[in-house]
XYZ file of C-alpha atoms in Angstrom:
688
model
C -26.714 46.813 76.469
C -26.919 46.187 72.947
C -26.753 42.705 71.242
C -25.384 42.070 67.632
C -27.332 39.559 65.474
C -24.554 36.960 64.129
C -24.892 36.774 60.430
C -24.215 33.652 58.864
C -22.831 33.746 55.377
C -23.685 30.625 53.457
C -20.662 29.909 51.125
C -21.481 28.740 47.787
C -21.157 24.975 46.980
C -17.483 24.110 45.786
C -17.537 22.760 42.020
C -15.421 19.981 41.703
C -13.151 20.816 38.495
C -13.190 18.218 36.073
C -10.031 16.933 34.955
C -9.336 17.930 31.512
C -10.035 15.290 28.689
C -7.612 13.341 27.392
C -7.634 13.520 23.583
C -8.699 10.137 21.964
C -4.778 9.083 21.390
C -4.285 9.006 24.957
C -7.729 7.725 26.142
C -6.903 4.206 23.720
C -3.511 4.148 25.177
C -2.588 5.437 28.744
C 0.969 4.970 28.070
C 1.063 8.053 25.630
C 0.041 10.411 28.476
C 3.441 11.462 29.229
C 3.426 12.689 25.509
C -0.005 14.297 25.041
C 1.275 17.799 24.769
C 3.335 16.300 21.823
C 0.519 14.641 20.340
C -1.742 17.875 20.964
C 0.906 19.707 19.321
C 1.019 17.998 16.218
C -2.736 18.137 15.950
C -2.818 22.021 16.052
C -0.225 22.462 13.997
C -2.316 20.732 11.106
C -5.579 22.448 12.054
C -3.532 25.802 11.950
C -2.172 24.619 8.407
C -5.435 23.667 7.211
C -6.797 27.145 8.588
C -4.151 28.898 6.765
C -4.826 27.302 3.232
C -8.376 27.268 3.493
C -8.390 30.991 4.464
C -10.104 29.749 7.675
C -12.587 27.851 5.664
C -13.512 30.137 3.084
C -12.456 27.267 0.509
C -12.029 23.962 1.103
C -9.057 21.755 1.042
C -10.248 19.912 -1.915
C -10.438 23.354 -3.692
C -7.042 24.707 -2.614
C -5.717 20.909 -3.756
C -6.603 21.701 -7.631
C -3.356 22.617 -8.851
C -3.220 20.306 -11.698
C -6.248 22.252 -13.409
C -4.143 25.399 -13.354
C -0.670 24.638 -13.626
C 0.451 22.417 -16.467
C -0.431 22.683 -20.335
C -4.256 22.868 -20.863
C -6.349 23.081 -23.767
C -9.292 25.760 -23.513
C -12.207 27.221 -25.339
C -9.955 29.910 -26.460
C -6.501 27.777 -27.093
C -3.749 26.546 -25.176
C -2.428 27.729 -21.604
C 0.715 26.529 -20.173
C 1.845 27.750 -16.497
C 4.501 26.565 -14.449
C 5.967 27.711 -10.920
C 9.547 28.350 -11.351
C 10.455 31.493 -8.970
C 14.277 30.978 -9.780
C 13.804 31.402 -13.287
C 14.673 34.553 -15.684
C 12.883 33.083 -18.930
C 10.850 30.064 -19.878
C 10.271 28.992 -23.650
C 7.875 26.314 -24.588
C 10.122 24.015 -27.407
C 8.992 21.016 -29.135
C 7.725 19.493 -32.459
C 5.671 22.551 -33.015
C 8.718 24.908 -33.574
C 11.449 22.402 -34.500
C 12.709 22.504 -30.853
C 13.991 26.121 -31.217
C 13.129 29.144 -28.888
C 10.985 32.049 -30.383
C 9.334 34.898 -28.722
C 5.719 33.443 -29.591
C 6.411 30.579 -27.369
C 7.885 32.666 -24.482
C 6.144 32.661 -21.358
C 5.739 35.734 -18.867
C 5.912 35.896 -15.371
C 2.795 36.620 -13.599
C 3.403 39.591 -11.758
C 4.105 39.376 -7.895
C 4.649 35.666 -8.050
C 6.896 32.739 -9.013
C 4.399 31.766 -11.704
C 4.783 31.722 -15.729
C 2.271 31.952 -18.200
C 2.093 31.238 -21.682
C -1.350 31.446 -24.039
C -1.199 29.962 -27.563
C -3.778 29.815 -30.136
C -5.421 26.364 -31.048
C -3.142 25.931 -34.107
C -0.242 26.220 -31.870
C 0.328 22.701 -30.998
C -1.505 19.398 -31.682
C -2.368 16.274 -29.625
C 0.635 13.942 -29.819
C 3.334 16.672 -30.451
C 6.467 16.254 -27.826
C 7.698 19.293 -25.867
C 9.573 20.130 -23.176
C 10.685 23.672 -21.406
C 13.862 25.647 -21.941
C 14.612 27.590 -18.840
C 17.044 30.184 -18.001
C 18.268 31.442 -14.708
C 21.158 33.694 -13.639
C 24.084 31.614 -14.306
C 22.456 28.955 -16.241
C 19.915 27.012 -18.432
C 19.001 23.767 -19.508
C 15.656 21.904 -21.008
C 13.057 20.690 -18.555
C 10.178 18.465 -18.084
C 7.522 20.719 -16.847
C 6.662 19.673 -13.346
C 2.669 19.691 -13.655
C 3.355 17.691 -17.020
C 0.500 14.726 -17.031
C 1.669 12.696 -20.053
C 5.918 12.146 -20.314
C 7.055 9.417 -22.935
C 10.576 8.054 -23.845
C 11.797 7.755 -27.121
C 12.982 4.090 -27.878
C 15.875 4.799 -29.650
C 17.438 7.960 -27.984
C 16.080 6.938 -24.436
C 15.265 10.751 -24.083
C 12.216 11.620 -22.156
C 9.847 14.568 -23.223
C 6.307 15.853 -22.331
C 3.768 15.115 -24.860
C 0.325 17.113 -25.609
C -2.228 14.731 -24.635
C -5.730 15.710 -25.935
C -7.345 13.014 -27.668
C -10.357 13.395 -30.044
C -12.465 10.858 -27.737
C -11.321 11.148 -24.535
C -12.209 7.808 -22.080
C -15.711 7.672 -21.063
C -16.393 6.113 -17.564
C -18.837 3.410 -17.773
C -19.031 2.996 -13.980
C -18.687 6.399 -12.741
C -19.299 5.839 -9.322
C -17.702 2.775 -7.168
C -17.480 2.276 -3.241
C -14.657 -0.412 -2.404
C -15.787 -3.454 -0.478
C -13.568 -3.498 2.914
C -15.243 -6.254 4.127
C -12.686 -7.247 4.558
C -10.232 -5.690 2.347
C -8.006 -8.399 0.389
C -5.382 -6.370 -1.970
C -3.688 -8.057 -4.544
C -0.197 -6.368 -4.977
C 1.082 -5.858 -8.324
C 3.080 -4.477 -10.972
C 1.818 -3.885 -14.599
C 5.324 -4.091 -16.556
C 6.004 -7.196 -15.022
C 2.555 -8.751 -14.657
C 2.737 -11.312 -18.187
C 4.460 -13.980 -18.715
C 6.651 -12.774 -21.825
C 9.977 -11.273 -21.382
C 9.071 -7.611 -22.015
C 7.621 -4.637 -20.573
C 3.737 -5.734 -20.128
C 0.801 -3.048 -20.764
C -2.177 -1.799 -18.988
C -4.225 -3.698 -21.676
C -2.418 -7.193 -21.189
C -2.862 -6.555 -17.521
C -6.600 -6.439 -17.805
C -7.484 -8.848 -20.240
C -4.861 -11.492 -18.956
C -4.190 -10.650 -15.062
C -7.587 -8.932 -13.913
C -9.507 -11.908 -14.655
C -7.415 -14.163 -12.435
C -7.577 -11.682 -9.470
C -11.541 -11.570 -9.938
C -11.298 -15.376 -9.872
C -9.052 -15.629 -7.016
C -11.289 -13.628 -4.598
C -9.579 -10.586 -4.006
C -11.459 -7.113 -4.122
C -9.062 -4.713 -4.321
C -5.405 -4.489 -6.587
C -2.806 -2.137 -5.358
C -0.737 -0.983 -8.376
C 3.006 -0.095 -8.233
C 4.990 2.111 -10.618
C 2.416 4.022 -11.960
C 4.160 7.511 -11.670
C 6.057 8.154 -14.218
C 10.062 7.164 -13.408
C 12.984 7.101 -15.796
C 14.602 3.822 -14.196
C 12.408 0.846 -15.114
C 14.566 -0.999 -12.581
C 13.523 1.200 -9.697
C 10.409 -0.428 -9.456
C 8.734 2.897 -9.730
C 10.224 4.482 -6.593
C 12.372 7.270 -7.813
C 9.487 9.254 -9.685
C 10.349 11.976 -11.977
C 6.833 13.110 -12.969
C 4.362 13.125 -10.506
C 1.333 13.738 -12.437
C 1.986 11.255 -15.449
C 1.041 7.564 -15.576
C 4.004 5.777 -16.887
C 3.860 5.748 -20.515
C 5.892 2.627 -20.801
C 2.504 0.354 -20.097
C 0.336 2.380 -22.449
C -1.789 5.787 -22.941
C -3.918 7.174 -19.939
C -7.234 6.059 -21.884
C -5.857 2.503 -21.317
C -5.548 2.847 -17.505
C -8.446 4.241 -17.153
C -10.140 1.444 -18.937
C -8.499 -0.839 -16.650
C -9.251 0.868 -13.629
C -13.083 1.193 -15.277
C -13.153 -2.536 -15.902
C -12.029 -3.346 -12.322
C -14.694 -1.315 -10.885
C -17.209 -2.934 -12.972
C -16.221 -6.370 -11.508
C -16.110 -5.317 -7.845
C -12.484 -4.692 -7.665
C -11.045 -1.691 -5.967
C -8.203 0.224 -7.523
C -5.217 1.607 -5.028
C -2.002 3.015 -6.219
C 1.352 2.859 -4.734
C 1.959 6.735 -4.235
C 5.608 8.193 -3.644
C 5.563 11.355 -1.879
C 8.465 10.310 0.251
C 11.300 11.423 -1.929
C 12.094 12.084 -5.666
C 14.453 11.085 -8.085
C 17.564 13.208 -8.554
C 17.417 13.588 -12.534
C 17.113 16.982 -13.341
C 16.533 17.181 -17.183
C 13.964 14.545 -16.372
C 12.692 15.236 -12.908
C 12.495 18.177 -10.277
C 15.908 18.000 -9.037
C 16.875 21.365 -10.430
C 13.906 22.764 -12.476
C 15.415 26.364 -12.856
C 18.459 26.584 -11.147
C 17.511 26.397 -7.440
C 17.830 22.855 -6.380
C 16.036 23.452 -3.222
C 12.852 24.789 -4.918
C 10.880 21.675 -4.080
C 13.318 20.014 -1.605
C 15.219 20.636 1.708
C 17.902 22.452 1.524
C 21.544 21.529 3.599
C 21.987 18.074 5.017
C 18.517 17.220 4.533
C 18.386 17.635 0.874
C 19.446 14.346 -0.022
C 18.162 10.558 1.297
C 21.529 9.086 2.198
C 20.419 5.647 1.429
C 17.991 5.823 -1.568
C 20.055 8.417 -3.649
C 17.110 10.655 -4.112
C 15.851 13.935 -3.057
C 13.458 14.826 0.048
C 10.688 17.140 -0.376
C 10.463 20.250 1.950
C 6.783 19.829 3.214
C 7.352 23.221 5.058
C 6.474 25.098 1.772
C 2.870 26.058 1.008
C 4.080 25.461 -2.735
C 5.128 21.964 -2.009
C 2.264 21.051 -0.131
C -0.062 22.502 -2.748
C 2.095 20.495 -5.194
C 1.568 16.971 -3.275
C -2.082 17.708 -2.510
C -2.903 18.451 -5.650
C -1.449 15.126 -7.112
C -3.324 13.055 -4.520
C -6.535 14.615 -5.721
C -5.375 14.310 -9.212
C -5.161 10.660 -9.320
C -8.624 10.279 -7.477
C -10.531 12.656 -9.611
C -8.805 12.227 -13.106
C -8.270 8.286 -12.736
C -10.911 7.199 -10.555
C -8.473 5.263 -8.058
C -9.878 4.449 -4.799
C -6.793 5.463 -2.828
C -3.267 4.985 -1.634
C -0.712 3.214 -0.346
C 1.418 5.950 0.845
C 5.495 4.679 0.492
C 7.944 5.330 2.667
C 6.524 6.979 5.512
C 9.331 5.839 8.026
C 11.480 7.668 6.145
C 9.012 10.885 5.846
C 8.816 11.060 9.506
C 12.080 11.345 10.858
C 15.071 13.570 10.153
C 17.006 10.505 10.102
C 14.475 8.724 7.988
C 14.305 5.976 10.952
C 18.067 4.886 9.565
C 19.842 3.188 12.730
C 16.928 3.898 14.999
C 15.916 1.292 17.401
C 12.275 2.608 18.269
C 12.102 0.675 21.498
C 9.997 2.854 23.751
C 7.460 5.516 22.988
C 9.920 8.511 23.921
C 11.734 7.062 20.360
C 8.604 8.794 18.570
C 8.596 12.218 20.656
C 12.365 13.053 21.184
C 12.278 16.092 18.651
C 13.714 13.816 15.947
C 10.603 14.018 14.151
C 9.859 16.134 11.013
C 6.751 18.242 12.212
C 6.337 19.301 8.241
C 5.987 16.025 7.288
C 3.796 14.847 9.813
C 1.428 17.548 9.347
C 1.664 16.866 5.264
C 0.325 13.497 5.953
C -2.239 14.085 8.146
C -3.344 17.110 5.532
C -3.229 13.953 2.909
C -5.316 11.855 4.478
C -8.006 15.012 5.308
C -8.264 15.812 1.635
C -8.355 12.377 0.337
C -11.261 11.321 2.115
C -12.955 14.798 1.535
C -12.552 14.004 -2.119
C -14.012 10.481 -1.473
C -15.409 9.638 1.640
C -14.896 6.014 0.911
C -11.084 6.027 -0.257
C -8.662 3.677 0.964
C -5.502 5.349 2.654
C -2.476 2.790 3.868
C 0.817 3.974 5.544
C 4.021 1.760 4.897
C 5.841 2.506 7.924
C 8.043 0.214 10.162
C 9.030 2.189 13.265
C 5.666 1.864 15.001
C 4.613 5.161 15.263
C 1.543 5.426 17.353
C -1.487 7.082 15.631
C -0.857 6.599 12.242
C -3.963 4.881 11.282
C -6.135 6.688 14.190
C -8.643 9.231 13.432
C -7.518 12.840 12.936
C -9.984 14.009 15.599
C -8.362 11.690 18.227
C -5.061 13.068 17.359
C -4.006 10.873 14.716
C -2.896 10.972 11.052
C -6.165 9.748 9.755
C -4.823 6.651 7.699
C -7.269 4.046 7.412
C -4.936 1.231 7.651
C -1.080 0.744 8.384
C 1.273 -2.322 6.971
C 1.767 -4.852 9.522
C 5.658 -4.903 8.533
C 6.338 -6.989 11.821
C 4.797 -9.948 10.311
C 6.808 -10.884 7.240
C 9.919 -10.089 9.095
C 8.817 -12.463 11.639
C 8.039 -15.214 9.237
C 11.594 -14.495 7.556
C 13.521 -14.435 10.505
C 11.485 -18.014 11.903
C 12.145 -19.853 8.904
C 16.064 -18.891 8.696
C 16.941 -19.170 12.512
C 14.237 -21.701 13.816
C 13.977 -25.453 13.251
C 10.485 -26.800 12.550
C 10.304 -28.416 15.977
C 11.128 -24.661 17.689
C 8.131 -23.282 16.074
C 6.101 -22.093 18.867
C 1.895 -21.274 18.550
C 2.042 -18.877 21.540
C 4.959 -16.398 19.478
C 3.200 -16.908 15.818
C -0.558 -16.018 17.602
C 1.130 -13.049 19.489
C 2.738 -11.923 16.316
C -0.191 -12.066 13.857
C -2.249 -10.213 16.471
C 0.373 -7.673 17.601
C -1.449 -4.132 16.545
C -2.561 -1.329 18.376
C -6.216 -1.761 19.166
C -7.406 1.593 17.808
C -5.536 1.383 14.323
C -6.632 -1.226 11.557
C -3.826 -3.080 9.796
C -2.920 -5.008 6.437
C -1.395 -8.205 7.431
C 0.640 -9.812 5.037
C 3.211 -12.786 4.820
C 5.360 -11.110 2.295
C 5.144 -8.436 -0.255
C 7.696 -7.398 -3.341
C 10.206 -6.348 -0.571
C 10.861 -10.132 -0.025
C 10.840 -11.468 -3.498
C 13.104 -8.650 -4.835
C 16.911 -9.943 -5.937
C 19.075 -10.482 -3.488
C 16.281 -11.674 -0.862
C 13.713 -14.595 -0.993
C 10.076 -15.161 -0.717
C 8.886 -17.588 1.804
C 8.090 -20.576 -0.926
C 11.783 -19.971 -2.086
C 13.317 -20.226 1.556
C 11.397 -23.459 2.352
C 12.456 -25.302 -0.756
C 15.209 -23.287 -2.752
C 16.727 -25.486 -5.508
C 14.242 -28.216 -4.666
C 11.804 -26.067 -6.590
C 13.456 -26.705 -9.806
C 13.675 -30.452 -9.672
C 10.863 -31.387 -7.226
C 7.864 -29.342 -8.034
C 6.363 -31.822 -10.250
C 3.759 -34.166 -9.144
C 5.079 -37.103 -10.274
C 8.599 -36.130 -8.546
C 7.907 -34.240 -5.578
C 10.341 -34.996 -2.455
C 10.174 -34.095 1.178
C 11.769 -30.824 0.850
C 9.005 -29.548 -1.482
C 6.174 -31.301 0.689
C 7.452 -29.737 3.806
C 7.561 -26.209 1.665
C 4.091 -26.667 0.334
C 2.748 -27.398 3.641
C 4.105 -24.634 5.649
C 3.220 -22.192 2.701
C -0.445 -22.764 3.226
C -0.303 -22.441 7.053
C 1.952 -19.539 7.525
C -0.645 -17.583 4.963
C -3.826 -19.166 6.742
C -2.640 -17.984 9.888
C -1.959 -14.765 8.856
C -4.899 -14.156 6.945
C -7.435 -15.659 9.772
C -6.020 -12.881 12.391
C -6.493 -9.856 10.459
C -7.949 -6.832 11.676
C -8.367 -4.917 8.751
C -7.246 -6.385 5.415
C -4.792 -8.983 3.860
C -2.170 -8.465 1.077
C -0.644 -10.516 -1.170
C 2.090 -9.734 -3.780
C 1.239 -10.790 -7.502
C 2.456 -14.703 -8.321
C 3.090 -15.259 -4.278
C -0.317 -16.838 -3.878
C 0.985 -19.913 -5.995
C 4.455 -19.743 -4.659
C 6.293 -18.440 -7.775
C 9.730 -19.208 -7.995
C 12.864 -17.200 -7.839
C 13.349 -13.484 -7.486
C 12.222 -10.372 -9.418
C 14.958 -8.850 -11.076
C 14.504 -6.096 -13.220
C 16.592 -5.306 -16.656
C 19.831 -3.798 -15.424
C 23.586 -3.743 -16.650
C 24.269 -6.532 -14.070
C 22.003 -9.087 -15.362
C 22.621 -7.979 -19.382
C 19.364 -6.170 -19.407
C 17.497 -9.163 -19.029
C 13.695 -9.474 -18.681
C 13.823 -12.853 -17.873
C 12.796 -12.383 -13.973
C 11.073 -9.370 -14.220
C 7.531 -11.100 -15.094
C 5.293 -13.830 -13.794
C 5.317 -17.208 -15.196
C 1.420 -17.863 -14.992
C 2.054 -21.112 -17.071
C 3.242 -22.679 -13.855
C 0.014 -22.173 -11.823
C -2.115 -23.230 -14.998
C -0.106 -26.439 -15.697
C -1.886 -29.519 -13.451
C 1.021 -31.454 -13.514
C 2.993 -28.974 -11.370
C 2.579 -28.190 -7.733
C 2.032 -24.316 -8.302
C -1.788 -24.689 -8.714
C -2.444 -26.497 -5.646
C -1.000 -23.169 -3.802
C -3.089 -21.523 -5.968
C -6.164 -23.205 -5.528
C -5.762 -23.179 -1.685
C -5.169 -19.282 -1.700
C -8.592 -19.030 -3.744
C -10.774 -21.228 -1.143
C -8.890 -19.601 2.153
C -10.231 -16.476 0.575
C -13.592 -17.696 0.309
C -13.672 -19.080 3.717
C -12.865 -15.791 5.173
C -15.331 -13.897 3.241
C -17.990 -16.445 4.273
C -18.141 -14.931 7.748
C -19.725 -11.502 7.935
C -17.548 -8.464 8.607
C -14.874 -11.060 9.190
C -12.345 -8.322 10.132
C -14.405 -6.886 12.976
C -14.917 -10.377 14.430
C -13.141 -10.975 17.777
C -10.241 -13.299 17.317
C -10.779 -15.500 20.466
C -7.905 -18.149 21.674
C -9.248 -21.476 22.278
C -5.935 -23.221 23.043
C -2.624 -23.356 22.411
C 0.292 -25.616 23.643
C 3.896 -24.995 22.778
C 4.996 -28.338 23.836
C 2.635 -30.018 21.226
C 2.880 -27.079 18.394
C -0.664 -26.560 18.430
C -2.798 -23.604 18.191
C -6.904 -22.979 18.102
C -8.902 -19.872 18.070
C -12.069 -18.779 16.589
C -14.048 -15.869 14.724
C -17.505 -15.995 14.903
C -18.714 -19.343 13.736
C -15.323 -20.348 12.107
C -12.796 -22.438 14.219
C -8.917 -22.565 13.196
C -6.862 -25.368 14.096
C -3.261 -25.771 13.741
C -0.724 -28.368 14.413
C 2.894 -26.918 13.384
C 4.747 -30.252 14.547
C 6.686 -31.699 11.861
C 6.239 -35.048 13.424
C 3.470 -35.334 15.827
C -0.231 -36.201 14.801
C -2.748 -35.899 17.226
C -6.233 -38.158 17.302
C -8.971 -36.808 19.461
C -7.281 -33.787 20.252
C -9.751 -31.500 22.062
C -10.821 -28.095 22.666
C -13.730 -26.394 24.350
C -15.967 -24.415 21.879
C -19.547 -23.393 21.659
C -21.790 -26.304 21.828
C -22.868 -27.801 18.234
C -21.823 -29.311 15.338
C -18.901 -28.330 12.774
C -18.110 -28.996 9.298
C -14.595 -29.016 7.989
C -14.829 -26.127 4.953
C -10.916 -25.919 4.450
C -7.981 -28.364 5.309
C -4.441 -27.906 4.039
C -3.877 -31.436 4.108
C -6.488 -31.845 1.425
C -5.435 -33.936 -1.605
C -6.747 -31.010 -3.529
C -4.144 -28.775 -2.012
C -1.135 -31.122 -2.305
C -1.567 -32.653 1.301
C -1.919 -36.199 2.342
C -5.463 -36.587 3.190
C -5.439 -38.047 6.230
C -8.469 -37.255 7.869
C -12.086 -37.399 6.588
C -13.383 -34.072 6.032
C -16.835 -35.139 4.789
C -17.942 -36.208 8.476
C -19.581 -33.840 10.735
C -18.201 -33.333 14.419
C -20.233 -33.076 17.062
C -19.008 -31.730 20.496
C -19.032 -33.692 23.534
C -20.909 -32.921 26.736
C -19.000 -31.830 29.766
C -21.094 -31.331 33.152
C -18.333 -28.977 34.073
C -18.806 -26.331 31.269
C -22.810 -26.333 31.203
C -22.979 -22.898 32.149
C -20.462 -21.801 29.692
C -22.314 -23.566 27.098
C -19.299 -25.173 25.985
C -18.828 -28.849 25.401
C -15.331 -30.621 23.891
C -14.750 -30.722 20.453
C -12.251 -33.393 19.452
C -10.293 -33.692 16.229
C -7.651 -35.613 14.258
C -5.046 -33.127 13.109
C -2.169 -34.683 11.484
C 1.200 -33.089 11.765
C 2.290 -29.951 9.755
C -1.329 -29.321 8.737
C -4.273 -26.671 9.832
C -8.030 -26.936 9.146
C -11.061 -24.545 9.634
C -14.682 -25.730 10.782
C -17.742 -24.053 10.875
C -20.635 -24.270 13.400
C -23.695 -25.012 12.130
């Protein structure tokens, strides 16, 4: 009998298959998991485009974005060279002061074989600094004079109002005094401003006037960044700079490029970062001054068909799917960083770029609204590339997205599937304040709602908080101070004649600013003049107001007048920023709620060693109102009710407040801090 030995085969241990790792954006917000494929798709699209533009890393994105060095008019060792991208053109001539504005063969450009680019080389004597010029372009079926798309200097004739490009090659180019600068972001305190309306006189202000008269105020007030509007050349002054015609030209109505550079250099030497409002969301429709029809093809830079025009802004929408357009816009970002030493950008109209609908009529009530196929993937890719480029050029640069829909990931890292902005505007906050002031009586202001609103943000995205910007100051709208006081500002804003309406407005103006600024997680923004409650609105010269400059200026004389109430608000703003900066890395310090009671209308929270206490009740003051805080002693460092800020001075802020022992909270190392908090006031205390 033969026996067979049973052979037992051991099975290899089964490895557990690890669950696929979520992309960072989804890791940080599990509610985005159903849309992870779309998020990865957007990220992969950007990676693919970067590889395409950089030839799989053979060059850098920064090298790719150097179009301004190639296109446009440049002086070289051998003479002048002019280049333009105009694939639909059949002939291009330069006409100007140097040839009596007449076409001739000497100034005729040649098409570079196999491209849509044109080139003209001229001797040194062919033109000189200051000469005006344009292109005369011919195409099949038409012709016209045009300003080159890459022109770096454009001026307007005071009499004819006609714009022309200008040869700019000064004998002594500006020499930077401070060649490197690193912005202070701890926290970022932004003073949003407009050069032209930055002076008291009823006229267009200049870069030099701003440097000499406004910049010192910004420095004194404690802001560490200015955000300048309307830098890119725009034909219509009243557009506030948002209908751009020449994207590489600093607006000449404010002065020369050297004067803008001197302003930025001076700011840097005083520790002030300078960012600009950059408009890549649309372009002015003008054909002679702008890109609307550069060479007979209205779609050269812009989408065709129904996406060509913006339905609400009367402007043209860039085609972000064209490599040439991406090249133009990315080069524009690099140009302002390298040539003018700007420290970054606030991107205007991002919502309009993200959606085929431009966000018009959209409710955006759930995450599905951000991933439903109504998004422009080309624009999303461009914005992502822009952020990659900007931080490649300057790792310390600042990028801010002005975006109202709440698109997740805007200010998240590129590696996490985000767009790569450093900050996004907290646009919910000014909307909340306007709605509250308009619709709620003072007795119904709820601290719980206020606290939630000023802290409502994605934990993985930094924001710029603000109470109001230029939008709330434009004609047809009202600033916070004007909504609170209205016409009484004209008659009762002198200290000797102040009334109850003005007192209420002054008190709430300070409290609104303090609760907004004290809850930031990135930065805080104020529009020029709003810190001291600038009266009235902003209305640029137009036919409807007789082309008046009366409201397109800032009346600094008001805040400088010790007999008026404005300086109370200006002084408070300065001290508020000083308190915020006294806490190291304030914007990173957790906001810890201590207490809120909607019935009492009282709110209290801590950030580091600072305790913020608000009593929004218009009538009820409280004695010995108690809060549990870390054991110790506390001194008042700011009080909205102080007499030097236009308050009543009801509390004695000179005394040190000691916490009171409670055996129930020994293990928590907390005791009761008891305060007198007058109605409609706020106080900040610092732990010793």
